[in-house]
PDB file of C-alpha atoms and ligand atoms in Angstrom:
ATOM      1  CA  UNK A 246       0.000   0.000   0.000  1.00 94.00           C
ATOM      2  CA  UNK A 247       1.280   3.467  -0.934  1.00 96.00           C
ATOM      3  CA  UNK A 248      -0.204   6.462   0.846  1.00 97.00           C
ATOM      4  CA  UNK A 249       0.244  10.194   0.315  1.00 97.00           C
ATOM      5  CA  UNK A 250      -0.950  12.279   3.230  1.00 97.00           C
ATOM      6  CA  UNK A 251      -1.474  15.986   2.608  1.00 98.00           C
ATOM      7  CA  UNK A 252       1.454  16.270   0.202  1.00 98.00           C
ATOM      8  CA  UNK A 253       2.445  19.660  -1.190  1.00 98.00           C
ATOM      9  CA  UNK A 254       5.542  20.035  -3.311  1.00 98.00           C
ATOM     10  CA  UNK A 255       7.404  23.027  -4.710  1.00 98.00           C
ATOM     11  CA  UNK A 256      10.215  22.550  -7.253  1.00 98.00           C
ATOM     12  CA  UNK A 257      13.536  24.177  -6.359  1.00 96.00           C
ATOM     13  CA  UNK A 258      13.406  27.852  -7.338  1.00 95.00           C
ATOM     14  CA  UNK A 259       9.694  27.745  -8.282  1.00 97.00           C
ATOM     15  CA  UNK A 260       7.443  30.549  -7.093  1.00 95.00           C
ATOM     16  CA  UNK A 261       4.418  28.295  -6.460  1.00 96.00           C
ATOM     17  CA  UNK A 262       3.838  24.701  -5.398  1.00 98.00           C
ATOM     18  CA  UNK A 263       3.065  22.266  -8.240  1.00 98.00           C
ATOM     19  CA  UNK A 264       1.278  19.853  -5.907  1.00 98.00           C
ATOM     20  CA  UNK A 265      -1.127  21.099  -3.249  1.00 98.00           C
ATOM     21  CA  UNK A 266      -2.389  19.084  -0.315  1.00 98.00           C
ATOM     22  CA  UNK A 267      -2.747  15.799  -2.190  1.00 98.00           C
ATOM     23  CA  UNK A 268      -3.856  12.736  -0.254  1.00 97.00           C
ATOM     24  CA  UNK A 269      -4.336   9.341  -1.836  1.00 96.00           C
ATOM     25  CA  UNK A 270      -4.300   5.663  -0.986  1.00 96.00           C
ATOM     26  CA  UNK A 271      -3.080   3.100  -3.481  1.00 97.00           C
ATOM     27  CA  UNK A 272      -4.046  -0.362  -2.265  1.00 97.00           C
ATOM     28  CA  UNK A 273      -2.341  -3.655  -3.080  1.00 97.00           C
ATOM     29  CA  UNK A 274      -3.713  -5.047  -6.324  1.00 97.00           C
ATOM     30  CA  UNK A 275      -5.305  -1.731  -7.255  1.00 98.00           C
ATOM     31  CA  UNK A 276      -4.909   0.275 -10.470  1.00 98.00           C
ATOM     32  CA  UNK A 277      -5.446   3.966  -9.784  1.00 98.00           C
ATOM     33  CA  UNK A 278      -5.729   6.218 -12.832  1.00 98.00           C
ATOM     34  CA  UNK A 279      -4.781   9.901 -12.884  1.00 98.00           C
ATOM     35  CA  UNK A 280      -6.188  12.373 -15.390  1.00 97.00           C
ATOM     36  CA  UNK A 281      -5.816  16.108 -15.843  1.00 96.00           C
ATOM     37  CA  UNK A 282      -4.878  18.643 -18.482  1.00 95.00           C
ATOM     38  CA  UNK A 283      -1.303  19.650 -19.328  1.00 95.00           C
ATOM     39  CA  UNK A 284       0.629  21.153 -16.410  1.00 96.00           C
ATOM     40  CA  UNK A 285      -2.014  19.977 -13.929  1.00 97.00           C
ATOM     41  CA  UNK A 286       0.692  18.330 -11.829  1.00 98.00           C
ATOM     42  CA  UNK A 287       0.351  14.685 -12.909  1.00 98.00           C
ATOM     43  CA  UNK A 288       4.077  14.089 -13.476  1.00 97.00           C
ATOM     44  CA  UNK A 289       4.860  15.952 -10.272  1.00 98.00           C
ATOM     45  CA  UNK A 290       2.517  13.592  -8.416  1.00 98.00           C
ATOM     46  CA  UNK A 291       4.433  10.633  -9.915  1.00 98.00           C
ATOM     47  CA  UNK A 292       7.771  12.109  -8.831  1.00 97.00           C
ATOM     48  CA  UNK A 293       6.554  12.698  -5.270  1.00 97.00           C
ATOM     49  CA  UNK A 294       4.928   9.262  -4.975  1.00 97.00           C
ATOM     50  CA  UNK A 295       8.115   7.571  -6.239  1.00 95.00           C
ATOM     51  CA  UNK A 296      10.334   9.472  -3.819  1.00 93.00           C
ATOM     52  CA  UNK A 297      12.375  11.180  -6.558  1.00 93.00           C
ATOM     53  CA  UNK A 298      10.958  14.514  -5.421  1.00 93.00           C
ATOM     54  CA  UNK A 299      12.493  15.882  -3.314  1.00 94.00           C
ATOM     55  CA  UNK A 300      15.311  13.277  -2.810  1.00 91.00           C
ATOM     56  CA  UNK A 301      16.862  13.514  -6.260  1.00 91.00           C
ATOM     57  CA  UNK A 302      15.216  16.661  -7.619  1.00 94.00           C
ATOM     58  CA  UNK A 303      15.483  18.925  -4.579  1.00 95.00           C
ATOM     59  CA  UNK A 304      12.599  21.264  -3.860  1.00 97.00           C
ATOM     60  CA  UNK A 305      10.380  21.226  -0.783  1.00 97.00           C
ATOM     61  CA  UNK A 306       7.847  18.592   0.224  1.00 97.00           C
ATOM     62  CA  UNK A 307       5.395  18.824   3.081  1.00 97.00           C
ATOM     63  CA  UNK A 308       3.089  15.989   4.110  1.00 97.00           C
ATOM     64  CA  UNK A 309       4.004  12.314   4.277  1.00 96.00           C
ATOM     65  CA  UNK A 310       4.584   9.432   1.847  1.00 96.00           C
ATOM     66  CA  UNK A 311       4.019   6.044   3.494  1.00 95.00           C
ATOM     67  CA  UNK A 312       4.906   2.655   2.031  1.00 93.00           C
ATOM     68  CA  UNK A 313       3.233  -0.299   3.696  1.00 91.00           C
ATOM     69  CA  UNK A 314       2.617   1.904   6.718  1.00 89.00           C
ATOM     70  CA  UNK A 315       6.184   3.202   7.083  1.00 89.00           C
ATOM     71  CA  UNK A 316       7.021   6.883   6.605  1.00 91.00           C
ATOM     72  CA  UNK A 317       9.581   7.199   3.802  1.00 90.00           C
ATOM     73  CA  UNK A 318      11.032  10.490   5.049  1.00 89.00           C
ATOM     74  CA  UNK A 319      14.754  10.145   5.613  1.00 85.00           C
ATOM     75  CA  UNK A 320      15.060   6.982   3.526  1.00 89.00           C
ATOM     76  CA  UNK A 321      17.645   7.054   0.735  1.00 88.00           C
ATOM     77  CA  UNK A 322      16.622   6.866  -2.920  1.00 85.00           C
ATOM     78  CA  UNK A 323      18.215   3.436  -3.425  1.00 84.00           C
ATOM     79  CA  UNK A 324      15.998   2.088  -0.625  1.00 84.00           C
ATOM     80  CA  UNK A 325      12.880   3.674  -2.146  1.00 84.00           C
ATOM     81  CA  UNK A 326      13.801   2.308  -5.569  1.00 83.00           C
ATOM     82  CA  UNK A 327      13.526  -1.289  -4.426  1.00 85.00           C
ATOM     83  CA  UNK A 328       9.925  -0.656  -3.344  1.00 91.00           C
ATOM     84  CA  UNK A 329       8.572   1.770  -5.940  1.00 95.00           C
ATOM     85  CA  UNK A 330       9.365   1.665  -9.657  1.00 95.00           C
ATOM     86  CA  UNK A 331       8.603   4.622 -11.904  1.00 96.00           C
ATOM     87  CA  UNK A 332       8.202   4.841 -15.662  1.00 96.00           C
ATOM     88  CA  UNK A 333       8.855   8.358 -16.938  1.00 94.00           C
ATOM     89  CA  UNK A 334       6.744  10.263 -19.428  1.00 91.00           C
ATOM     90  CA  UNK A 335       9.659  10.308 -21.899  1.00 92.00           C
ATOM     91  CA  UNK A 336      10.924   6.718 -22.406  1.00 89.00           C
ATOM     92  CA  UNK A 337      14.314   8.023 -23.584  1.00 89.00           C
ATOM     93  CA  UNK A 338      14.876   9.268 -20.007  1.00 89.00           C
ATOM     94  CA  UNK A 339      14.189   5.774 -18.731  1.00 90.00           C
ATOM     95  CA  UNK A 340      16.934   4.005 -20.673  1.00 92.00           C
ATOM     96  CA  UNK A 341      20.011   3.067 -18.675  1.00 91.00           C
ATOM     97  CA  UNK A 342      22.379   4.613 -21.213  1.00 91.00           C
ATOM     98  CA  UNK A 343      24.819   1.741 -20.664  1.00 93.00           C
ATOM     99  CA  UNK A 344      23.043  -1.238 -22.239  1.00 96.00           C
ATOM    100  CA  UNK A 345      24.102  -1.892 -25.835  1.00 96.00           C
ATOM    101  CA  UNK A 346      21.174  -4.163 -26.684  1.00 98.00           C
ATOM    102  CA  UNK A 347      17.478  -4.160 -25.852  1.00 98.00           C
ATOM    103  CA  UNK A 348      17.978  -7.503 -24.093  1.00 98.00           C
ATOM    104  CA  UNK A 349      20.600  -5.986 -21.757  1.00 97.00           C
ATOM    105  CA  UNK A 350      18.362  -2.967 -21.245  1.00 97.00           C
ATOM    106  CA  UNK A 351      15.458  -5.095 -19.998  1.00 97.00           C
ATOM    107  CA  UNK A 352      17.824  -7.150 -17.807  1.00 97.00           C
ATOM    108  CA  UNK A 353      19.585  -4.074 -16.403  1.00 95.00           C
ATOM    109  CA  UNK A 354      17.138  -3.350 -13.584  1.00 93.00           C
ATOM    110  CA  UNK A 355      16.785  -6.890 -12.208  1.00 94.00           C
ATOM    111  CA  UNK A 356      20.573  -7.424 -12.477  1.00 93.00           C
ATOM    112  CA  UNK A 357      20.948  -4.659  -9.923  1.00 90.00           C
ATOM    113  CA  UNK A 358      18.490  -6.202  -7.469  1.00 89.00           C
ATOM    114  CA  UNK A 359      20.880  -8.844  -6.200  1.00 88.00           C
ATOM    115  CA  UNK A 360      18.686 -11.760  -7.314  1.00 93.00           C
ATOM    116  CA  UNK A 361      19.984 -14.969  -8.925  1.00 96.00           C
ATOM    117  CA  UNK A 362      21.099 -15.034 -12.554  1.00 96.00           C
ATOM    118  CA  UNK A 363      18.377 -17.587 -13.348  1.00 97.00           C
ATOM    119  CA  UNK A 364      15.730 -15.290 -11.896  1.00 97.00           C
ATOM    120  CA  UNK A 365      17.082 -12.300 -13.867  1.00 97.00           C
ATOM    121  CA  UNK A 366      16.907 -14.341 -17.087  1.00 97.00           C
ATOM    122  CA  UNK A 367      13.435 -15.671 -16.284  1.00 97.00           C
ATOM    123  CA  UNK A 368      12.061 -12.186 -15.652  1.00 97.00           C
ATOM    124  CA  UNK A 369      13.809 -10.710 -18.690  1.00 98.00           C
ATOM    125  CA  UNK A 370      12.405 -13.389 -20.973  1.00 98.00           C
ATOM    126  CA  UNK A 371       8.895 -13.075 -19.534  1.00 97.00           C
ATOM    127  CA  UNK A 372       8.912  -9.274 -19.903  1.00 97.00           C
ATOM    128  CA  UNK A 373      10.179  -9.465 -23.486  1.00 98.00           C
ATOM    129  CA  UNK A 374       7.325 -11.823 -24.338  1.00 97.00           C
ATOM    130  CA  UNK A 375       4.720  -9.776 -22.439  1.00 96.00           C
ATOM    131  CA  UNK A 376       5.519  -6.693 -24.527  1.00 97.00           C
ATOM    132  CA  UNK A 377       6.164  -8.571 -27.783  1.00 96.00           C
ATOM    133  CA  UNK A 378       9.640  -7.081 -28.300  1.00 97.00           C
ATOM    134  CA  UNK A 379      11.449 -10.345 -29.131  1.00 97.00           C
ATOM    135  CA  UNK A 380      12.386  -9.042 -32.588  1.00 97.00           C
ATOM    136  CA  UNK A 381      14.178  -6.057 -31.018  1.00 97.00           C
ATOM    137  CA  UNK A 382      16.338  -7.844 -28.453  1.00 98.00           C
ATOM    138  CA  UNK A 383      19.654  -7.434 -30.327  1.00 98.00           C
ATOM    139  CA  UNK A 384      19.001  -3.824 -31.386  1.00 98.00           C
ATOM    140  CA  UNK A 385      20.640  -0.751 -29.833  1.00 97.00           C
ATOM    141  CA  UNK A 386      18.041   0.763 -27.464  1.00 96.00           C
ATOM    142  CA  UNK A 387      19.124   4.256 -28.550  1.00 95.00           C
ATOM    143  CA  UNK A 388      18.358   3.453 -32.195  1.00 96.00           C
ATOM    144  CA  UNK A 389      14.776   2.290 -32.133  1.00 96.00           C
ATOM    145  CA  UNK A 390      11.551   4.272 -32.459  1.00 96.00           C
ATOM    146  CA  UNK A 391       9.966   6.186 -29.597  1.00 94.00           C
ATOM    147  CA  UNK A 392       7.139   3.653 -29.378  1.00 95.00           C
ATOM    148  CA  UNK A 393       9.631   0.778 -29.338  1.00 96.00           C
ATOM    149  CA  UNK A 394      11.603   2.560 -26.592  1.00 96.00           C
ATOM    150  CA  UNK A 395       8.383   2.886 -24.618  1.00 96.00           C
ATOM    151  CA  UNK A 396       7.750  -0.876 -24.800  1.00 97.00           C
ATOM    152  CA  UNK A 397      11.376  -1.604 -23.863  1.00 97.00           C
ATOM    153  CA  UNK A 398      11.204   0.797 -20.911  1.00 97.00           C
ATOM    154  CA  UNK A 399       8.015  -0.863 -19.638  1.00 97.00           C
ATOM    155  CA  UNK A 400       9.514  -4.330 -20.126  1.00 97.00           C
ATOM    156  CA  UNK A 401      12.431  -3.183 -17.950  1.00 96.00           C
ATOM    157  CA  UNK A 402       9.998  -2.062 -15.243  1.00 96.00           C
ATOM    158  CA  UNK A 403       8.031  -5.332 -15.350  1.00 96.00           C
ATOM    159  CA  UNK A 404      11.298  -7.245 -14.958  1.00 96.00           C
ATOM    160  CA  UNK A 405      11.754  -5.513 -11.591  1.00 95.00           C
ATOM    161  CA  UNK A 406       8.535  -7.230 -10.430  1.00 94.00           C
ATOM    162  CA  UNK A 407       7.729  -4.081  -8.426  1.00 94.00           C
ATOM    163  CA  UNK A 408       5.261  -4.107  -5.548  1.00 95.00           C
ATOM    164  CA  UNK A 409       4.393  -0.489  -6.370  1.00 97.00           C
ATOM    165  CA  UNK A 410       4.565   0.849  -9.905  1.00 98.00           C
ATOM    166  CA  UNK A 411       4.058   4.391 -11.126  1.00 98.00           C
ATOM    167  CA  UNK A 412       3.575   4.914 -14.847  1.00 98.00           C
ATOM    168  CA  UNK A 413       3.546   8.410 -16.342  1.00 98.00           C
ATOM    169  CA  UNK A 414       1.740   8.249 -19.701  1.00 97.00           C
ATOM    170  CA  UNK A 415       3.074   4.777 -20.534  1.00 97.00           C
ATOM    171  CA  UNK A 416       1.294   4.528 -23.884  1.00 96.00           C
ATOM    172  CA  UNK A 417       1.781   8.079 -25.175  1.00 95.00           C
ATOM    173  CA  UNK A 418       3.830   6.898 -28.160  1.00 94.00           C
ATOM    174  CA  UNK A 419       2.079   3.582 -28.754  1.00 96.00           C
ATOM    175  CA  UNK A 420      -0.383   2.429 -31.398  1.00 95.00           C
ATOM    176  CA  UNK A 421      -3.522   0.474 -30.397  1.00 94.00           C
ATOM    177  CA  UNK A 422      -1.712  -2.894 -30.439  1.00 95.00           C
ATOM    178  CA  UNK A 423       1.124  -1.607 -28.219  1.00 96.00           C
ATOM    179  CA  UNK A 424      -1.369   0.121 -25.933  1.00 96.00           C
ATOM    180  CA  UNK A 425      -3.223  -3.177 -25.513  1.00 96.00           C
ATOM    181  CA  UNK A 426       0.022  -4.991 -24.585  1.00 96.00           C
ATOM    182  CA  UNK A 427       0.741  -2.393 -21.909  1.00 97.00           C
ATOM    183  CA  UNK A 428      -2.780  -2.437 -20.490  1.00 96.00           C
ATOM    184  CA  UNK A 429      -2.754  -6.257 -20.345  1.00 96.00           C
ATOM    185  CA  UNK A 430       0.612  -6.158 -18.554  1.00 96.00           C
ATOM    186  CA  UNK A 431      -0.728  -3.623 -16.023  1.00 97.00           C
ATOM    187  CA  UNK A 432      -3.758  -5.791 -15.322  1.00 97.00           C
ATOM    188  CA  UNK A 433      -1.641  -8.914 -14.821  1.00 96.00           C
ATOM    189  CA  UNK A 434       0.751  -7.144 -12.463  1.00 96.00           C
ATOM    190  CA  UNK A 435      -2.147  -5.781 -10.404  1.00 97.00           C
ATOM    191  CA  UNK A 436      -3.799  -9.209 -10.331  1.00 97.00           C
ATOM    192  CA  UNK A 437      -0.530 -10.503  -8.837  1.00 95.00           C
ATOM    193  CA  UNK A 438      -0.921  -7.973  -5.999  1.00 97.00           C
ATOM    194  CA  UNK A 439       1.073  -4.916  -7.124  1.00 97.00           C
ATOM    195  CA  UNK A 440      -0.358  -1.442  -6.638  1.00 97.00           C
ATOM    196  CA  UNK A 441      -0.203   0.692  -9.766  1.00 98.00           C
ATOM    197  CA  UNK A 442      -0.636   4.417 -10.333  1.00 98.00           C
ATOM    198  CA  UNK A 443      -1.070   5.262 -14.002  1.00 98.00           C
ATOM    199  CA  UNK A 444      -1.267   8.711 -15.574  1.00 98.00           C
ATOM    200  CA  UNK A 445      -2.924   8.541 -18.989  1.00 96.00           C
ATOM    201  CA  UNK A 446      -4.570  10.702 -21.620  1.00 94.00           C
ATOM    202  CA  UNK A 447      -6.194   7.605 -23.129  1.00 94.00           C
ATOM    203  CA  UNK A 448      -9.337   7.562 -21.025  1.00 94.00           C
ATOM    204  CA  UNK A 449     -10.697   4.443 -22.742  1.00 93.00           C
ATOM    205  CA  UNK A 450      -7.638   2.580 -21.492  1.00 95.00           C
ATOM    206  CA  UNK A 451      -8.241   3.891 -17.965  1.00 96.00           C
ATOM    207  CA  UNK A 452     -11.924   2.959 -18.164  1.00 94.00           C
ATOM    208  CA  UNK A 453     -10.842  -0.598 -19.009  1.00 94.00           C
ATOM    209  CA  UNK A 454      -8.205  -1.208 -16.326  1.00 97.00           C
ATOM    210  CA  UNK A 455      -8.665   1.195 -13.388  1.00 97.00           C
ATOM    211  CA  UNK A 456     -10.483   0.495 -10.168  1.00 96.00           C
ATOM    212  CA  UNK A 457     -10.418   4.153  -9.174  1.00 97.00           C
ATOM    213  CA  UNK A 458      -9.498   7.412 -10.893  1.00 97.00           C
ATOM    214  CA  UNK A 459      -8.271  10.786  -9.617  1.00 97.00           C
ATOM    215  CA  UNK A 460      -8.565  14.035 -11.518  1.00 97.00           C
ATOM    216  CA  UNK A 461      -5.871  16.628 -10.856  1.00 97.00           C
ATOM    217  CA  UNK A 462      -6.072  20.324 -11.644  1.00 96.00           C
ATOM    218  CA  UNK A 463      -3.625  23.053 -10.656  1.00 97.00           C
ATOM    219  CA  UNK A 464      -1.852  20.619  -8.370  1.00 98.00           C
ATOM    220  CA  UNK A 465      -4.975  19.583  -6.452  1.00 97.00           C
ATOM    221  CA  UNK A 466      -7.139  16.485  -6.559  1.00 97.00           C
ATOM    222  CA  UNK A 467     -10.511  17.719  -7.792  1.00 96.00           C
ATOM    223  CA  UNK A 468     -12.350  14.411  -8.289  1.00 95.00           C
ATOM    224  CA  UNK A 469     -11.759  10.974  -6.862  1.00 96.00           C
ATOM    225  CA  UNK A 470     -13.801   7.806  -6.981  1.00 96.00           C
ATOM    226  CA  UNK A 471     -14.738   4.682  -8.890  1.00 96.00           C
ATOM    227  CA  UNK A 472     -13.347   4.798 -12.439  1.00 95.00           C
ATOM    228  CA  UNK A 473     -16.755   4.839 -14.141  1.00 92.00           C
ATOM    229  CA  UNK A 474     -18.058   7.629 -11.905  1.00 93.00           C
ATOM    230  CA  UNK A 475     -15.030   9.927 -12.327  1.00 95.00           C
ATOM    231  CA  UNK A 476     -14.577   9.282 -16.061  1.00 93.00           C
ATOM    232  CA  UNK A 477     -18.314   9.876 -16.586  1.00 90.00           C
ATOM    233  CA  UNK A 478     -18.378  13.060 -14.502  1.00 90.00           C
ATOM    234  CA  UNK A 479     -19.539  15.997 -16.645  1.00 84.00           C
ATOM    235  CA  UNK A 480     -17.095  18.387 -14.931  1.00 89.00           C
ATOM    236  CA  UNK A 481     -14.157  16.362 -16.254  1.00 88.00           C
ATOM    237  CA  UNK A 482     -14.598  17.883 -19.685  1.00 83.00           C
ATOM    238  CA  UNK A 483     -14.200  21.369 -18.185  1.00 82.00           C
ATOM    239  CA  UNK A 484     -10.876  20.204 -16.685  1.00 85.00           C
ATOM    240  CA  UNK A 485      -9.600  19.542 -20.198  1.00 86.00           C
ATOM    241  CA  UNK A 486      -9.926  15.742 -20.065  1.00 89.00           C
ATOM    242  CA  UNK A 487     -11.471  13.755 -22.920  1.00 86.00           C
ATOM    243  CA  UNK A 488     -14.593  11.660 -22.299  1.00 86.00           C
ATOM    244  CA  UNK A 489     -14.315   7.885 -22.690  1.00 85.00           C
ATOM    245  CA  UNK A 490     -15.971   6.857 -25.975  1.00 84.00           C
ATOM    246  CA  UNK A 491     -18.900   5.172 -24.197  1.00 85.00           C
ATOM    247  CA  UNK A 492     -19.642   8.345 -22.206  1.00 84.00           C
ATOM    248  CA  UNK A 493     -19.376  10.427 -25.371  1.00 85.00           C
ATOM    249  CA  UNK A 494     -21.692   8.123 -27.348  1.00 85.00           C
ATOM    250  CA  UNK A 495     -24.290   8.126 -24.579  1.00 85.00           C
ATOM    251  CA  UNK A 496     -24.170  11.927 -24.389  1.00 85.00           C
ATOM    252  CA  UNK A 497     -24.376  12.423 -28.175  1.00 88.00           C
ATOM    253  CA  UNK A 498     -27.166   9.832 -28.438  1.00 88.00           C
ATOM    254  CA  UNK A 499     -29.275  11.501 -25.803  1.00 86.00           C
ATOM    255  CA  UNK A 500     -28.607  14.981 -27.252  1.00 89.00           C
ATOM    256  CA  UNK A 501     -29.818  13.605 -30.612  1.00 89.00           C
ATOM    257  CA  UNK A 502     -33.019  12.373 -28.936  1.00 91.00           C
ATOM    258  CA  UNK A 503     -32.293   8.620 -29.240  1.00 89.00           C
ATOM    259  CA  UNK A 504     -33.990   6.307 -26.748  1.00 88.00           C
ATOM    260  CA  UNK A 505     -31.893   4.736 -23.999  1.00 87.00           C
ATOM    261  CA  UNK A 506     -32.494   1.347 -25.601  1.00 90.00           C
ATOM    262  CA  UNK A 507     -31.232   2.511 -29.013  1.00 88.00           C
ATOM    263  CA  UNK A 508     -28.112   4.028 -27.441  1.00 85.00           C
ATOM    264  CA  UNK A 509     -27.269   0.895 -25.433  1.00 87.00           C
ATOM    265  CA  UNK A 510     -27.862  -1.249 -28.558  1.00 88.00           C
ATOM    266  CA  UNK A 511     -25.455   0.898 -30.593  1.00 84.00           C
ATOM    267  CA  UNK A 512     -22.888   0.760 -27.765  1.00 85.00           C
ATOM    268  CA  UNK A 513     -23.112  -3.031 -27.523  1.00 86.00           C
ATOM    269  CA  UNK A 514     -22.551  -3.251 -31.272  1.00 84.00           C
ATOM    270  CA  UNK A 515     -19.587  -0.839 -31.188  1.00 77.00           C
ATOM    271  CA  UNK A 516     -17.999  -2.735 -28.269  1.00 74.00           C
ATOM    272  CA  UNK A 517     -18.306  -6.117 -29.964  1.00 77.00           C
ATOM    273  CA  UNK A 518     -16.862  -4.716 -33.209  1.00 71.00           C
ATOM    274  CA  UNK A 519     -13.919  -3.022 -31.503  1.00 64.00           C
ATOM    275  CA  UNK A 520     -13.044  -6.146 -29.506  1.00 60.00           C
ATOM    276  CA  UNK A 521     -13.107  -8.132 -32.748  1.00 59.00           C
ATOM    277  CA  UNK A 522     -10.676  -5.617 -34.289  1.00 51.00           C
ATOM    278  CA  UNK A 523      -8.416  -5.716 -31.204  1.00 53.00           C
ATOM    279  CA  UNK A 524      -8.388  -9.509 -31.153  1.00 55.00           C
ATOM    280  CA  UNK A 525      -7.569  -9.732 -34.859  1.00 48.00           C
TER     281      UNK A 525
HETATM  282  N1  ATP B 863      11.519  20.991 -12.834  1.00 94.19           N
HETATM  283  C1  ATP B 863      10.562  21.888 -12.646  1.00 94.19           C
HETATM  284  N2  ATP B 863      10.831  23.077 -12.043  1.00 94.19           N
HETATM  285  C2  ATP B 863       9.862  23.988 -11.836  1.00 94.19           C
HETATM  286  N3  ATP B 863       8.566  23.834 -12.190  1.00 94.19           N
HETATM  287  C3  ATP B 863       8.246  22.663 -12.777  1.00 94.19           C
HETATM  288  C4  ATP B 863       9.210  21.645 -13.047  1.00 94.19           C
HETATM  289  N4  ATP B 863       8.578  20.608 -13.660  1.00 94.19           N
HETATM  290  C5  ATP B 863       7.288  20.972 -13.765  1.00 94.19           C
HETATM  291  N5  ATP B 863       7.073  22.197 -13.233  1.00 94.19           N
HETATM  292  C6  ATP B 863       5.797  22.912 -13.147  1.00 94.19           C
HETATM  293  O1  ATP B 863       4.894  22.168 -12.333  1.00 94.19           O
HETATM  294  C7  ATP B 863       3.575  22.211 -12.862  1.00 94.19           C
HETATM  295  C8  ATP B 863       3.064  20.807 -13.067  1.00 94.19           C
HETATM  296  O2  ATP B 863       3.865  20.168 -14.060  1.00 94.19           O
HETATM  297  P1  ATP B 863       3.724  18.621 -14.389  1.00 94.19           P
HETATM  298  O3  ATP B 863       4.871  18.255 -15.248  1.00 94.19           O
HETATM  299  O4  ATP B 863       3.559  17.889 -13.119  1.00 94.19           O
HETATM  300  O5  ATP B 863       2.363  18.625 -15.207  1.00 94.19           O
HETATM  301  P2  ATP B 863       1.644  17.435 -15.995  1.00 94.19           P
HETATM  302  O6  ATP B 863       0.243  17.381 -15.496  1.00 94.19           O
HETATM  303  O7  ATP B 863       2.450  16.212 -15.911  1.00 94.19           O
HETATM  304  O8  ATP B 863       1.622  18.004 -17.482  1.00 94.19           O
HETATM  305  P3  ATP B 863       1.736  17.227 -18.918  1.00 94.19           P
HETATM  306  O9  ATP B 863       0.368  16.700 -19.207  1.00 94.19           O
HETATM  307  O10 ATP B 863       2.121  18.327 -19.847  1.00 94.19           O
HETATM  308  O11 ATP B 863       2.761  16.156 -18.791  1.00 94.19           O
HETATM  309  C9  ATP B 863       3.664  23.042 -14.150  1.00 94.19           C
HETATM  310  O12 ATP B 863       3.243  24.357 -13.869  1.00 94.19           O
HETATM  311  C10 ATP B 863       5.124  23.004 -14.491  1.00 94.19           C
HETATM  312  O13 ATP B 863       5.528  24.148 -15.193  1.00 94.19           O
HETATM  313 MG1   MG B 864       3.378  15.046 -17.308  1.00 94.19          MG
END
């Protein structure tokens, strides 16, 4: 369980805090989605929850971050890193910079955990398969596409088998097939008991995998609740967040005067067609 209690954070030299009095609880096995417009403070929330802010980035934090009930204040970054893994918004930032192949890149994190060689290989292989990057394993991680780097970065995080995982826009550069691989991997990791915080613009993805969702605006949590309730909240649109396609279709249908039955029929049809496309 990862808990933020009344956290406010100001970057070094900044005039104003970028996170204001944020409290949240991320339970074991839970996927918590975070939405909000640009500059709302989503990445800052990820940095605070992971311990990088203020430890590595400087700045000033008030409030408490608790992991499994223990206050993390005063703990060194290398201790935090064994408990909380973070995937950055820009996958290029994530790469180790020392691995010469994608295979080494995925294995890099677990190799530094002090686990057996067999376990490192097992996790590396499983992560490569989970993200379907087998064809890339001998490539230079610096010389692949942004979307490919994103899959490699997430494979590296999965190989850490983290108990707490924070993902900042993990599918920003991915096509629908890659997005599906990432969302399946998130669901499997959560089903195995990990707690996962995921910032995403793709609200349909969040609607599919999140138990709860938070909306952030100007550094504050403005909405929090069950995924369907928050993603269907009419005020979300005013915060600059897209509606999930089901919410949008229901709204457009009712504005066009369609009956509830006609709208639900059209939605059922659209859902069955899109799952057929995704499974193809
Ligand atoms: N290193 C930094 N130093 C000072 N201010 C920063 C720094 N990084 C971000 N900020 C500021 O903090 C606020 C929140 O930024 P943050 O990156 O958390 O937003 P975001 O919601 O992740 O946006 P986006 O959707 O564009 O990724 C912004 O006003 C931003 O300018
Ligand atoms: Mg961001």
